[in-house]
Every structure is written in C-alpha cells, then in structure tokens.
N, CA, C and O atoms as a MOPAC input file, in Angstrom:
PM7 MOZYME 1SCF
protein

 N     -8.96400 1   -18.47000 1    -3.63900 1
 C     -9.17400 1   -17.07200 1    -3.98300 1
 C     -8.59100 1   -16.19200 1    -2.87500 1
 O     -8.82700 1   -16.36200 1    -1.67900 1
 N     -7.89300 1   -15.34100 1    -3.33100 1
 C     -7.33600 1   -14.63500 1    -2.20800 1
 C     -8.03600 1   -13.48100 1    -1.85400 1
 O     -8.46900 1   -12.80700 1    -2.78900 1
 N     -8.26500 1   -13.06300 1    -0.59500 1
 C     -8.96700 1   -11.69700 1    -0.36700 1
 C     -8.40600 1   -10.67200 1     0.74300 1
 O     -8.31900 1   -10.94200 1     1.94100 1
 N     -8.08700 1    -9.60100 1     0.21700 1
 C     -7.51100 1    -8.31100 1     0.78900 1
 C     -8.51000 1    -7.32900 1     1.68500 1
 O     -9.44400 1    -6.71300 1     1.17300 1
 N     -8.21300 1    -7.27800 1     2.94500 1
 C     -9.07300 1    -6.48600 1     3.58000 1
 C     -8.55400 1    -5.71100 1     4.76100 1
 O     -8.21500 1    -6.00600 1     5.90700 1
 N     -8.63200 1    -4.39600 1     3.91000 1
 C     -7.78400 1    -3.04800 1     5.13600 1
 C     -8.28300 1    -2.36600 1     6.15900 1
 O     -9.51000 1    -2.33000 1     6.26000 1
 N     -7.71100 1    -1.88800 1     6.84000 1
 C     -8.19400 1    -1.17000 1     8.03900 1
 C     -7.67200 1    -0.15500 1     8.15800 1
 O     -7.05200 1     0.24400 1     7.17300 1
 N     -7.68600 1     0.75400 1     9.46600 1
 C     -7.07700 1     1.68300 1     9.76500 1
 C     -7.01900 1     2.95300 1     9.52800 1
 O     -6.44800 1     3.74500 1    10.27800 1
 N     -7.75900 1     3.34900 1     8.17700 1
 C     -7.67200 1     4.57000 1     7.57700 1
 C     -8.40000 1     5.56300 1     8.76900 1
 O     -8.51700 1     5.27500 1     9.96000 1
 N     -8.88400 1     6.90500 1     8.04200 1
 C     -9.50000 1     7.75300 1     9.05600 1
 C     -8.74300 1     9.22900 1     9.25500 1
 O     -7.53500 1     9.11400 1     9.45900 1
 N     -8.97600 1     9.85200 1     9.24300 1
 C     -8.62300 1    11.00400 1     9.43300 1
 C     -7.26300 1    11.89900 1    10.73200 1
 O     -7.23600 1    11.41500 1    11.86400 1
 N     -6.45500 1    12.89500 1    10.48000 1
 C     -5.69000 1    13.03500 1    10.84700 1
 C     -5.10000 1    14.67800 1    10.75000 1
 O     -5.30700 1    15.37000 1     9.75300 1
 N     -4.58000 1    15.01100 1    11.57000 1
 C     -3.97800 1    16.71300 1    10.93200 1
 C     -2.77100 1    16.72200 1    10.51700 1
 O     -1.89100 1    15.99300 1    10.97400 1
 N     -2.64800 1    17.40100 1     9.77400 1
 C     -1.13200 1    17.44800 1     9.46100 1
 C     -0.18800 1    17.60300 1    10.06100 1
 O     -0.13400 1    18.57200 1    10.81900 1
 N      1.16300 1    16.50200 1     9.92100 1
 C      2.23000 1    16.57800 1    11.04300 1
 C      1.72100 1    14.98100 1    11.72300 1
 O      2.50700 1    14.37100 1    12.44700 1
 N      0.39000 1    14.43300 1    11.41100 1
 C      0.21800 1    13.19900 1    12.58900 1
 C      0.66000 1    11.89500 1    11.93400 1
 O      1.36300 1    11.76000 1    10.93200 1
 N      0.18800 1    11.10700 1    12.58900 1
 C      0.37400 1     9.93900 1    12.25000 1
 C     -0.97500 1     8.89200 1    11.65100 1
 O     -2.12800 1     9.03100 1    12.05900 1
 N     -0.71600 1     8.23700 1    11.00400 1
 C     -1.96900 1     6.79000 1    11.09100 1
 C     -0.87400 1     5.68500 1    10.42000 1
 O      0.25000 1     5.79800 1     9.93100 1
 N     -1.67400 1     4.71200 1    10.62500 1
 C     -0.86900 1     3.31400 1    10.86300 1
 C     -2.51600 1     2.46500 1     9.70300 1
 O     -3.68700 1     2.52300 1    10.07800 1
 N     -1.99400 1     1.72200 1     8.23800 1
 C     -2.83600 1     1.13700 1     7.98600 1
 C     -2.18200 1    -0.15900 1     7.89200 1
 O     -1.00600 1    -0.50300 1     7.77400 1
 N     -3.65500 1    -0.97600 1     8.00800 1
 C     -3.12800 1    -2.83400 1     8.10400 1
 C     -4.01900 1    -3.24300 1     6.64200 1
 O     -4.76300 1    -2.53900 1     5.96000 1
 N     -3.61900 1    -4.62500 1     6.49200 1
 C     -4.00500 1    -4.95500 1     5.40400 1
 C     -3.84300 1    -6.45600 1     5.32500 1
 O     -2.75200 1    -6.99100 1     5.12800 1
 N     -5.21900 1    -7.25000 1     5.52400 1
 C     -5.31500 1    -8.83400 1     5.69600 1
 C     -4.95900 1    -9.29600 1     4.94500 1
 O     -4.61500 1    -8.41300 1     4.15800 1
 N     -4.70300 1   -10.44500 1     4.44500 1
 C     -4.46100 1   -11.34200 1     2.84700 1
 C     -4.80000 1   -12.37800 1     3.66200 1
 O     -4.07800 1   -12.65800 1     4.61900 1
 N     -6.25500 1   -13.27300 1     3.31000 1
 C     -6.25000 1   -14.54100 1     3.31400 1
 C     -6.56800 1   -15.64400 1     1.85700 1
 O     -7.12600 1   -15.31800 1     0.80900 1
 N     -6.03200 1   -16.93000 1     2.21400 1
 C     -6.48200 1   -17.69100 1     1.18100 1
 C     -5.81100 1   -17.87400 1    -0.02300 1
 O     -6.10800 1   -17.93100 1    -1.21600 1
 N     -4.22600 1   -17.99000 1     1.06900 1
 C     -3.02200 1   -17.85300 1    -0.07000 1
 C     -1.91500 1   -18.61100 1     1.03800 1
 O     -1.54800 1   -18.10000 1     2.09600 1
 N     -1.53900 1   -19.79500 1     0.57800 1
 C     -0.45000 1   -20.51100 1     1.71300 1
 C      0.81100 1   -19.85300 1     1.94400 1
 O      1.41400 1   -20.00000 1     3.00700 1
 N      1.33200 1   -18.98100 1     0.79800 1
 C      2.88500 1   -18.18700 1     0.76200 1
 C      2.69700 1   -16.91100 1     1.00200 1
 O      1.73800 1   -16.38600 1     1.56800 1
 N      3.84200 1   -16.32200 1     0.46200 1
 C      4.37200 1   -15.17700 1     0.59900 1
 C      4.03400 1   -14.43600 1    -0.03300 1
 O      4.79500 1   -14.39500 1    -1.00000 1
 N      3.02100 1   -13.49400 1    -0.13800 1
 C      2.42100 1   -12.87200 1    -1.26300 1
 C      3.19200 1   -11.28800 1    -1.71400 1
 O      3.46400 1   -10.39400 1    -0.91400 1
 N      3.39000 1   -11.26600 1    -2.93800 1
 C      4.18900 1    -9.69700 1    -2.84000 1
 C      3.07000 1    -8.81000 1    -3.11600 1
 O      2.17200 1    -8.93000 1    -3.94800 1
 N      3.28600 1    -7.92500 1    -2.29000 1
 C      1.99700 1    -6.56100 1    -1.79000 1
 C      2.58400 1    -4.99700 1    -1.82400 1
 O      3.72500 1    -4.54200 1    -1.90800 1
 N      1.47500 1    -4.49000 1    -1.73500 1
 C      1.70000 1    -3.17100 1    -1.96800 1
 C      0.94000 1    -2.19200 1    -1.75500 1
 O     -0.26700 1    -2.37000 1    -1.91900 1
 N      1.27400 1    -1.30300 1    -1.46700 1
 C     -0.08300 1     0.25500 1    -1.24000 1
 C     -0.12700 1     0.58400 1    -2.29900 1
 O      0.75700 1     0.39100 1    -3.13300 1
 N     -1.37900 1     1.26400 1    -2.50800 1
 C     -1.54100 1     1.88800 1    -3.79300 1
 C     -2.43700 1     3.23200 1    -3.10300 1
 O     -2.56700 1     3.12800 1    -1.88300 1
 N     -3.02400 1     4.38600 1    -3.68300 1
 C     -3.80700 1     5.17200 1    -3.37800 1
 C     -3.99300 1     6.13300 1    -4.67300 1
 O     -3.20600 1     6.46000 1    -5.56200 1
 N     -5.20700 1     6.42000 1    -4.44600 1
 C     -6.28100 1     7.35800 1    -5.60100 1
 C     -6.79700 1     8.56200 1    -5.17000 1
 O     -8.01000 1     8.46600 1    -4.98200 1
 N     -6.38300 1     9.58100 1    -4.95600 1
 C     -7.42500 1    11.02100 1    -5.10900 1
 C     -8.44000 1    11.11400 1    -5.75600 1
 O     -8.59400 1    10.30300 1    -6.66800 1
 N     -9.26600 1    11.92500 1    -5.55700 1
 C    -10.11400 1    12.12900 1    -6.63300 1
 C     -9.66300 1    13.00400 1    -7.71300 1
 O     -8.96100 1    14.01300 1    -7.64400 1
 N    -10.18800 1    12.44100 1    -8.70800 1
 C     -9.48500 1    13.08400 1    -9.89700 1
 C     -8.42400 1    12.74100 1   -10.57000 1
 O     -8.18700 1    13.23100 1   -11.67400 1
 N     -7.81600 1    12.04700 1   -10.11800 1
 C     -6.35800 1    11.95000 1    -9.75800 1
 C     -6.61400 1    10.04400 1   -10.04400 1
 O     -7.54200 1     9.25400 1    -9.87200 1
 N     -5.32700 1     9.97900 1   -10.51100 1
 C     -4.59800 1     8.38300 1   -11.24800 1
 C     -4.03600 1     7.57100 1   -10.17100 1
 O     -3.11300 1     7.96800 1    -9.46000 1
 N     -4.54800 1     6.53500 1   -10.06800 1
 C     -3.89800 1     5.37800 1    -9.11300 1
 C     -2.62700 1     5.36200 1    -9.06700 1
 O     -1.97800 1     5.13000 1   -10.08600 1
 N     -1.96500 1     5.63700 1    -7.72100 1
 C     -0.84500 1     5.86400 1    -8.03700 1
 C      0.00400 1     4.55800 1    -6.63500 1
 O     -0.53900 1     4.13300 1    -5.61500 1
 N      1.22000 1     4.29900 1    -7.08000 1
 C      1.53800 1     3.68300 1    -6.55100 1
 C      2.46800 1     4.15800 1    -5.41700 1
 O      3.25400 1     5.05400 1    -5.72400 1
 N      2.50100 1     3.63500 1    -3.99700 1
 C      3.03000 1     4.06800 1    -2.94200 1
 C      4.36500 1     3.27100 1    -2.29500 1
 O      5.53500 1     3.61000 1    -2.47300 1
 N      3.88300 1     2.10100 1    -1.47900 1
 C      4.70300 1     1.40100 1    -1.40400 1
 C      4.82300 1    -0.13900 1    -1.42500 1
 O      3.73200 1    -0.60600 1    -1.09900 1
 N      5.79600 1    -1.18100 1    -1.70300 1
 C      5.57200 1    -2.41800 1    -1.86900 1
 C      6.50800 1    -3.34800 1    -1.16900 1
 O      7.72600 1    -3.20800 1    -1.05800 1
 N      5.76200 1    -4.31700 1    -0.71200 1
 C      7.13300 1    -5.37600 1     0.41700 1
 C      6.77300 1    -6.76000 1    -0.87000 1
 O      5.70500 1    -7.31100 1    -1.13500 1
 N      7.91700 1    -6.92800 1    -1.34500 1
 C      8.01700 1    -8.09700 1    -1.76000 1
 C      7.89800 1    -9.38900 1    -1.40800 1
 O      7.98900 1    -8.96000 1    -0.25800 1
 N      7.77100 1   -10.67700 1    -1.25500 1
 C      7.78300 1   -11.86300 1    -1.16200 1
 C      8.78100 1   -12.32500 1     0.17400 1
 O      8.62400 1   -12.81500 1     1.29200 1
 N     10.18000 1   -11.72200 1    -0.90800 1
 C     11.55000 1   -11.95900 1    -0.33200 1
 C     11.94300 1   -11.03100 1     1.05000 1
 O     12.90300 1   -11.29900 1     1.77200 1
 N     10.96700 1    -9.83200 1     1.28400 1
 C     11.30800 1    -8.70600 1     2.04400 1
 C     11.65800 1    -7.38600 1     1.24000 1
 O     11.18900 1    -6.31600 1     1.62600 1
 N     12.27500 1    -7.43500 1     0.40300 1
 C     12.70800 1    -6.34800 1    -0.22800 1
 C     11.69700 1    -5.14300 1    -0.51100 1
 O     10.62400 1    -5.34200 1    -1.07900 1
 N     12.08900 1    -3.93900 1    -0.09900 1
 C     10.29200 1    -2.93900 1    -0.10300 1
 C     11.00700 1    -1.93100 1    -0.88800 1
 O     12.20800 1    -1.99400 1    -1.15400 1
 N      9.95400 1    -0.70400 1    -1.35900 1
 C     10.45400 1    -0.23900 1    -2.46900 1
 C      9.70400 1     0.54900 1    -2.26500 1
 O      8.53500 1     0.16700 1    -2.22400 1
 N      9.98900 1     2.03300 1    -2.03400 1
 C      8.71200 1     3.52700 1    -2.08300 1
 C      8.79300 1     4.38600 1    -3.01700 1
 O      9.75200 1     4.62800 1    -3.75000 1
 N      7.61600 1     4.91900 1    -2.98100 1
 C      7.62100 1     6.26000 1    -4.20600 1
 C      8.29000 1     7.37300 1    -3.50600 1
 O      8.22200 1     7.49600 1    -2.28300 1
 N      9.07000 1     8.35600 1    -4.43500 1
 C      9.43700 1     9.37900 1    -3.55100 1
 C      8.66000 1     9.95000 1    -2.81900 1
 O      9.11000 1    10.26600 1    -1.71700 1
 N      7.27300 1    10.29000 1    -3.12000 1
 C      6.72500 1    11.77000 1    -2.46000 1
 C      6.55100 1    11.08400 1    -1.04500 1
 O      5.96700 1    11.77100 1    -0.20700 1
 N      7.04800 1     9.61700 1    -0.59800 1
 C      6.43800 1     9.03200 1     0.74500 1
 C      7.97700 1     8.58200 1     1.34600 1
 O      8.05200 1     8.05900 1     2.45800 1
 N      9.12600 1     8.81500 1     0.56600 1
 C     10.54600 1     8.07400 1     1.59000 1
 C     10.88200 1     9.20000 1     2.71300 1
 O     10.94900 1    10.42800 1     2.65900 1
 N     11.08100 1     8.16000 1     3.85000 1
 C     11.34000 1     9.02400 1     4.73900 1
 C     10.13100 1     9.60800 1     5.71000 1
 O     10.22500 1    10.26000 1     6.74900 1
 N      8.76200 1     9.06100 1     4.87600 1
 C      7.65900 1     9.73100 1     6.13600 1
 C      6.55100 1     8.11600 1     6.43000 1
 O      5.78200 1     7.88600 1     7.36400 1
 N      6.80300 1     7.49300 1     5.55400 1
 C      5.68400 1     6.08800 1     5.49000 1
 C      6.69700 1     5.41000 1     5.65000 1
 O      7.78100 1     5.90900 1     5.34900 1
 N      6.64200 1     4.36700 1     6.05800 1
 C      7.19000 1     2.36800 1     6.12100 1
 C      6.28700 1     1.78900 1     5.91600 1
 O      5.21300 1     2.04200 1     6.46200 1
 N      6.51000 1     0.55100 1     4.80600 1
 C      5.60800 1    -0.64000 1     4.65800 1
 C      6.54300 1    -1.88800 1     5.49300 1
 O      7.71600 1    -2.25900 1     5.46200 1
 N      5.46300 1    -2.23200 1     6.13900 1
 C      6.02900 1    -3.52700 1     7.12300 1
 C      5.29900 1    -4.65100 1     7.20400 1
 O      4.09200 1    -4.42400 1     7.12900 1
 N      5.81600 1    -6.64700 1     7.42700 1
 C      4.89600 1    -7.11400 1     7.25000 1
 C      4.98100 1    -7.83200 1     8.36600 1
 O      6.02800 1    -8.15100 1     8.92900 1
 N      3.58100 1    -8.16800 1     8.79100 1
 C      3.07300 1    -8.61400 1    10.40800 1
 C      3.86000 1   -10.42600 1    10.52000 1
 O      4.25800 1   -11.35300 1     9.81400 1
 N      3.76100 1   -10.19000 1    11.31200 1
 C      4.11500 1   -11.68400 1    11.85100 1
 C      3.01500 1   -13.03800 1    11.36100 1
 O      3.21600 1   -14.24300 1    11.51000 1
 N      1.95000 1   -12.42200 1    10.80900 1
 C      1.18900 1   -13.25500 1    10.08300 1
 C      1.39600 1   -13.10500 1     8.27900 1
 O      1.21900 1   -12.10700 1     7.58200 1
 N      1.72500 1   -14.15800 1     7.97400 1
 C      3.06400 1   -14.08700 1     7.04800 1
 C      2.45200 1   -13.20600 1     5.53900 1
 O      3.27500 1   -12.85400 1     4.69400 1
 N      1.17200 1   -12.96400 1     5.37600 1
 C      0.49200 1   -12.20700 1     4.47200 1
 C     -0.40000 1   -11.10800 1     5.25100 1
 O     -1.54700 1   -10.79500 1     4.93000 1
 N      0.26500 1   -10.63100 1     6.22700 1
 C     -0.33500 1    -9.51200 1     7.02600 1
 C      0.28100 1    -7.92200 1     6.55100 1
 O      1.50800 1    -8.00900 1     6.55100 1
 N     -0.10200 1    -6.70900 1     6.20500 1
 C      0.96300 1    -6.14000 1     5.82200 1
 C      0.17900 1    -4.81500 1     6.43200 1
 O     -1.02500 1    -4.57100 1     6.50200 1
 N      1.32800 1    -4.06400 1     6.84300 1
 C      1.24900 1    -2.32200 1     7.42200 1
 C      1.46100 1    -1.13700 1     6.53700 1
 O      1.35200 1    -1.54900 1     5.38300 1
 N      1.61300 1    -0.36400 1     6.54000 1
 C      1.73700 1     0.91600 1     6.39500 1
 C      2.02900 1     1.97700 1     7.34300 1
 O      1.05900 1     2.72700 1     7.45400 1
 N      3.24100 1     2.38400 1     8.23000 1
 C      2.86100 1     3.41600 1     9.13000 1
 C      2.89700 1     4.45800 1     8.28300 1
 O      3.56600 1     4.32100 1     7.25900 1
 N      2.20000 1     5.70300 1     8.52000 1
 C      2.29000 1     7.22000 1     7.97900 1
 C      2.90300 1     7.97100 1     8.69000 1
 O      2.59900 1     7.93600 1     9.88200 1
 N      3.50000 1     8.49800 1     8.44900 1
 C      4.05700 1     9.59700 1     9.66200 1
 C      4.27100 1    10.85200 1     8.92900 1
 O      4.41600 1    10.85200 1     7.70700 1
 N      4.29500 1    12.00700 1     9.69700 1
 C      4.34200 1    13.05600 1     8.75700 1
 C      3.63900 1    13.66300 1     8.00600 1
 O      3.97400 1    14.62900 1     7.32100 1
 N      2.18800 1    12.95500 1     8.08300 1
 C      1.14500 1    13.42800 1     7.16100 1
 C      0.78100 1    14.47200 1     6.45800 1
 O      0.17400 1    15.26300 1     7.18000 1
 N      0.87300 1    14.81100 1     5.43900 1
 C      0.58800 1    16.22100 1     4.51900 1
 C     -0.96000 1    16.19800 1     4.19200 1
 O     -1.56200 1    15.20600 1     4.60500 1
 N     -1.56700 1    16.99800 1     3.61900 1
 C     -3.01200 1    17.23100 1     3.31000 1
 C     -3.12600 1    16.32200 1     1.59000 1
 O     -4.06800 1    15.71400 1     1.08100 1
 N     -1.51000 1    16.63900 1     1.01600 1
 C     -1.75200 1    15.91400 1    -0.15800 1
 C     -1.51300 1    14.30900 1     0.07800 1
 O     -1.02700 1    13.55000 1    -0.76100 1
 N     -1.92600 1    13.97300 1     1.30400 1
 C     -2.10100 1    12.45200 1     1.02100 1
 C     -3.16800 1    11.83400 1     1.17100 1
 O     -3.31900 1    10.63400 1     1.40000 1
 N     -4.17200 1    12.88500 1     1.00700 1
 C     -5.63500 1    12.72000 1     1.43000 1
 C     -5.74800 1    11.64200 1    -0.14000 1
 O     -5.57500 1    11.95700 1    -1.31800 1
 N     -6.07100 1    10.44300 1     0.42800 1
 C     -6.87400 1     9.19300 1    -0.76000 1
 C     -7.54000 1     7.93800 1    -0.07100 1
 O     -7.58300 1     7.48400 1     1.07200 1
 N     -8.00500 1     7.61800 1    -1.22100 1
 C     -8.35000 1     6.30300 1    -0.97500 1
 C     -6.98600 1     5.17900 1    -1.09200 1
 O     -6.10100 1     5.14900 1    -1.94700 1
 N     -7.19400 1     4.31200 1     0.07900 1
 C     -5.88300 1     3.83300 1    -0.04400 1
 C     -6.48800 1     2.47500 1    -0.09400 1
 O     -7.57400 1     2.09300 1     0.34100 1
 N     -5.29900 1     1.66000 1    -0.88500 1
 C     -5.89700 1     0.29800 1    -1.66500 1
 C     -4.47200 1    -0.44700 1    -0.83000 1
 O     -3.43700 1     0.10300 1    -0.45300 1
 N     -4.91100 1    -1.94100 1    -0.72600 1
 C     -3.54300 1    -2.72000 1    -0.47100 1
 C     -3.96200 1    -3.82900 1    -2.06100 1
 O     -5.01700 1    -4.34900 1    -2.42400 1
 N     -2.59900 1    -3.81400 1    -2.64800 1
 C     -2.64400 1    -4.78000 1    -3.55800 1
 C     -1.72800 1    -6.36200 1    -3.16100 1
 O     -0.91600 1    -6.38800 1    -2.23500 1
 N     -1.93000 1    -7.18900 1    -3.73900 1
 C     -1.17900 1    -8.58100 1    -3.69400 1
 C     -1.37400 1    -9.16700 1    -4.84000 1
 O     -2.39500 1    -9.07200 1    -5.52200 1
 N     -0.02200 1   -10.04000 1    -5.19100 1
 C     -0.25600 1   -10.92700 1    -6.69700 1
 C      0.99500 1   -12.35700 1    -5.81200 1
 O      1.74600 1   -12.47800 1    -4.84300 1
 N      0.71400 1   -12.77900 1    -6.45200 1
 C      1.92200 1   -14.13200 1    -6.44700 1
 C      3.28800 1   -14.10600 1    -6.84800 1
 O      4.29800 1   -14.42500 1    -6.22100 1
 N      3.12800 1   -13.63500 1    -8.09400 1
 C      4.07900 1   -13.39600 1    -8.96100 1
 C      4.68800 1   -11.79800 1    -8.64100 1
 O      4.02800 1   -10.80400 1    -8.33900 1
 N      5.82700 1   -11.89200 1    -8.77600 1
 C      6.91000 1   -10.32000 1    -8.60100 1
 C      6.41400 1    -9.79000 1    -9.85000 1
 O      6.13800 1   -10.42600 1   -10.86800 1
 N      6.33400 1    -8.53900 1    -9.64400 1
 C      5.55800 1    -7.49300 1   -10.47200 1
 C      6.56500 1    -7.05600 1   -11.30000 1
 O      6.39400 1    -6.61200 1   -12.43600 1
 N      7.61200 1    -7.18200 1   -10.73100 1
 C      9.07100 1    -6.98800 1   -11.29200 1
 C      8.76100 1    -5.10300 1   -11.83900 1
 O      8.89100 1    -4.88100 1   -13.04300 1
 N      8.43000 1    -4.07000 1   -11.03900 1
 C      8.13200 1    -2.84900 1   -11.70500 1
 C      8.16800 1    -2.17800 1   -10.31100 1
 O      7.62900 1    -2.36500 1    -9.22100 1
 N      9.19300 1    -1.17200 1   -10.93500 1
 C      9.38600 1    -0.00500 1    -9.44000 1
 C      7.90000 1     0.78400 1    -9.19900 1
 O      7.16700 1     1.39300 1    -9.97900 1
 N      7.80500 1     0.49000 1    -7.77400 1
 C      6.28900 1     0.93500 1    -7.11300 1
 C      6.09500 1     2.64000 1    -7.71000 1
 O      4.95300 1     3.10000 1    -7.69100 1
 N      6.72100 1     3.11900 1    -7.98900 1
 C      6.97500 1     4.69100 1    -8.37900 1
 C      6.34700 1     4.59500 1    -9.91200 1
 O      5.66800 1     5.53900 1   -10.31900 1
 N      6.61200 1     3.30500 1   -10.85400 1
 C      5.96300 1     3.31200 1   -11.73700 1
 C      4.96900 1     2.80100 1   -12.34100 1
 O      4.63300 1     2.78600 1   -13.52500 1
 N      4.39600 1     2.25600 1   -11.12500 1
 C      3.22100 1     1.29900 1   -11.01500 1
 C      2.05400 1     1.92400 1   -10.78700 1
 O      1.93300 1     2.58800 1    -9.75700 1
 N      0.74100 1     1.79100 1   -11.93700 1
 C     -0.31100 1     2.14300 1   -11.19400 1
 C     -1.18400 1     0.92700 1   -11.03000 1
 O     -2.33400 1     0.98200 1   -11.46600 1
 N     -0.82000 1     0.01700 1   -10.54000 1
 C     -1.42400 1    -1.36000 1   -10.14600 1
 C     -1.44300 1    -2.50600 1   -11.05000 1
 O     -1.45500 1    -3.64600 1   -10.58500 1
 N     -1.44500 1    -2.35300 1   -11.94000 1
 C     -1.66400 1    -3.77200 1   -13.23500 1
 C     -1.14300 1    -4.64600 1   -12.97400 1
 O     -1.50600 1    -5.79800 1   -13.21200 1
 N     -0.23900 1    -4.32800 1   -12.46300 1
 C      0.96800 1    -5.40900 1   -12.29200 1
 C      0.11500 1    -6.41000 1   -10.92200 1
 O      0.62100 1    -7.53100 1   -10.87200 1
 N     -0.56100 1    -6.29200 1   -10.29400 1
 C     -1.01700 1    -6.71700 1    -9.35900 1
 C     -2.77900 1    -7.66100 1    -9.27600 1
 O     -3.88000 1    -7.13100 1    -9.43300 1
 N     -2.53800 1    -8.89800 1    -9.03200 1
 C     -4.09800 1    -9.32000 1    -9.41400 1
 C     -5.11000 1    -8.94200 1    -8.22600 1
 O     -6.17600 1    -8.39700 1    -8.50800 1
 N     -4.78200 1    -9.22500 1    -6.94100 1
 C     -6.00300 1    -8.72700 1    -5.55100 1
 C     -5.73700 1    -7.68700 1    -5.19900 1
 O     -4.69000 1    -7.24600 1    -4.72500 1
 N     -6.88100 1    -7.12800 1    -5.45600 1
 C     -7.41900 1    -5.91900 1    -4.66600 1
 C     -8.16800 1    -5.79400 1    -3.11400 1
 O     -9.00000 1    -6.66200 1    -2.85000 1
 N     -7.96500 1    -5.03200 1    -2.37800 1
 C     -8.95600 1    -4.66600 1    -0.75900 1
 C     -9.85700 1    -3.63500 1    -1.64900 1
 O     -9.89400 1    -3.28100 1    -2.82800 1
 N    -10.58600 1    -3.33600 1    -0.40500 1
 C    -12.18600 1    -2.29300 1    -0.88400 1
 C    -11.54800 1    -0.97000 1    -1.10600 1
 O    -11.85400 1    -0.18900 1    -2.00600 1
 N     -9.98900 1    -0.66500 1     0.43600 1
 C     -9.72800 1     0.51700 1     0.43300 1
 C     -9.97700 1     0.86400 1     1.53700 1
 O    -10.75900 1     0.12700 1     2.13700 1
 N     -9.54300 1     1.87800 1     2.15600 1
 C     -9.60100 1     2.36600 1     3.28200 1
 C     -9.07700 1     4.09300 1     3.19800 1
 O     -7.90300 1     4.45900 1     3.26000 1
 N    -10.38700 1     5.07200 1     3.02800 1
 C    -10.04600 1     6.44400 1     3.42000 1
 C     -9.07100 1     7.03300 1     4.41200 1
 O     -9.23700 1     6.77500 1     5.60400 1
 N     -8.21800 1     7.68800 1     4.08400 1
 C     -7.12900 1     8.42000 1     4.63500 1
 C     -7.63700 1    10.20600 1     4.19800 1
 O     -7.55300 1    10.81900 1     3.13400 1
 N     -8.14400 1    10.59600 1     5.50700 1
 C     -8.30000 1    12.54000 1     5.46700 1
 C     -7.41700 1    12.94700 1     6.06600 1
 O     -7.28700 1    12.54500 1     7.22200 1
 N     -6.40500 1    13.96300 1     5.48300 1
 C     -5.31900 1    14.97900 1     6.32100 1
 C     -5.63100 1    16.06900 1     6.13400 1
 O     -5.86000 1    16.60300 1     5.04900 1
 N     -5.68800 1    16.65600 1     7.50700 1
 C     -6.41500 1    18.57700 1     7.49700 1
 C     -5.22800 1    19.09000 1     7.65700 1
 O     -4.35500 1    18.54700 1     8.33500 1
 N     -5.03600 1    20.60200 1     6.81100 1
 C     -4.33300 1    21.31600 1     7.42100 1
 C     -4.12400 1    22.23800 1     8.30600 1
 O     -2.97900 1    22.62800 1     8.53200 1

C-alpha cells in the first residue's frame, strides 16, 4: 500500500517563497506524482507533475514561479514556490499512481491518480 505524506506548507506574503516535500513509501519504483491543490469553494485543480521517466509538466497559472523536483530518494518529491500570489492560498495535495496518467496536469483534476497525502495548507497574504 502506498502512502503519501507532505510537509512544508504554512504561510507566507506575497512575493515569498515556500518549498513543499512529499514522502511516498511502500512502492519499490518510480512512482509518477503530482501536486494538486483545492481552495475553498473552488475544484481540485491540478498544478504540477514529475513523471516516472522525469518528464514534468505545469499548469499555466504556476510556469515560471513553482518547480516540481524529485529528491534523491527515488519517490521523494518537492515543490518549490516562488513568487507567491494570495491566489495560491489552498490546500495542497501530492498525488502518485503507478501507471502514467497519460493527461496534461492543466487538465487534470486528480482521477487519473490512485494515492493521495492528507495535504498540507499553503496561506499567502497580501
């Protein structure tokens, strides 16, 4: 059984930075993963994803201010933020499946993905 468990979230002003991590144990390979995040009110939306192979893939409203990166522990995976806006205030999810989701992260609101983490709050003030 595989289990996802994030860190890092927490609050920030706009213009800063945060950096989230995201465990995967209980899986011998390469798991393809991904951020996801939820507002309130607001539809799971998909952020960014590092594939198996390496290959990563972002939603627009995040190219150019986030990187997804994966740790030297071979199902370890990051998120830096940089640039933070107030509209990225969510709950942020790391997903993982086995199988390639084969679906641009921009049009993904998770299905494609079987493990879920609890999540980890992200607040940006302006």
């Amino acid at each position: 059984q595989v289990q996802l468990e994030e860190s890092g979230g927490g609050s920030a002003e706009a213009g800063g930075s945060l950096r989230l991590s995201c465990a995967a144990s209980g899986y011998p390979y390469s798991l393809n993963m991904a951020w996801f995040r939820q507002a309130p009110g607001k539809e799971r939306e998909g952020v960014a994803a590092l594939d198996s192979a390496g290959g990563t893939d972002y939603a627009d409203f995040v190219k150019g201010r986030f990187t997804i990166t994966r740790g030297n522990g071979r199902n370890t995976l990051y998120l830096q933020m940089n640039s933070l806006k107030p509209e990225d205030t969510a709950m942020y999810y790391c997903a993982a499946d086995p199988s390639n989701p084969n679906v641009w992260i921009r049009y993904s609101h998770g299905a494609e993905y079987k493990y879920w983490g609890q999540g980890t709050q992200v607040t940006v003030s302006s």
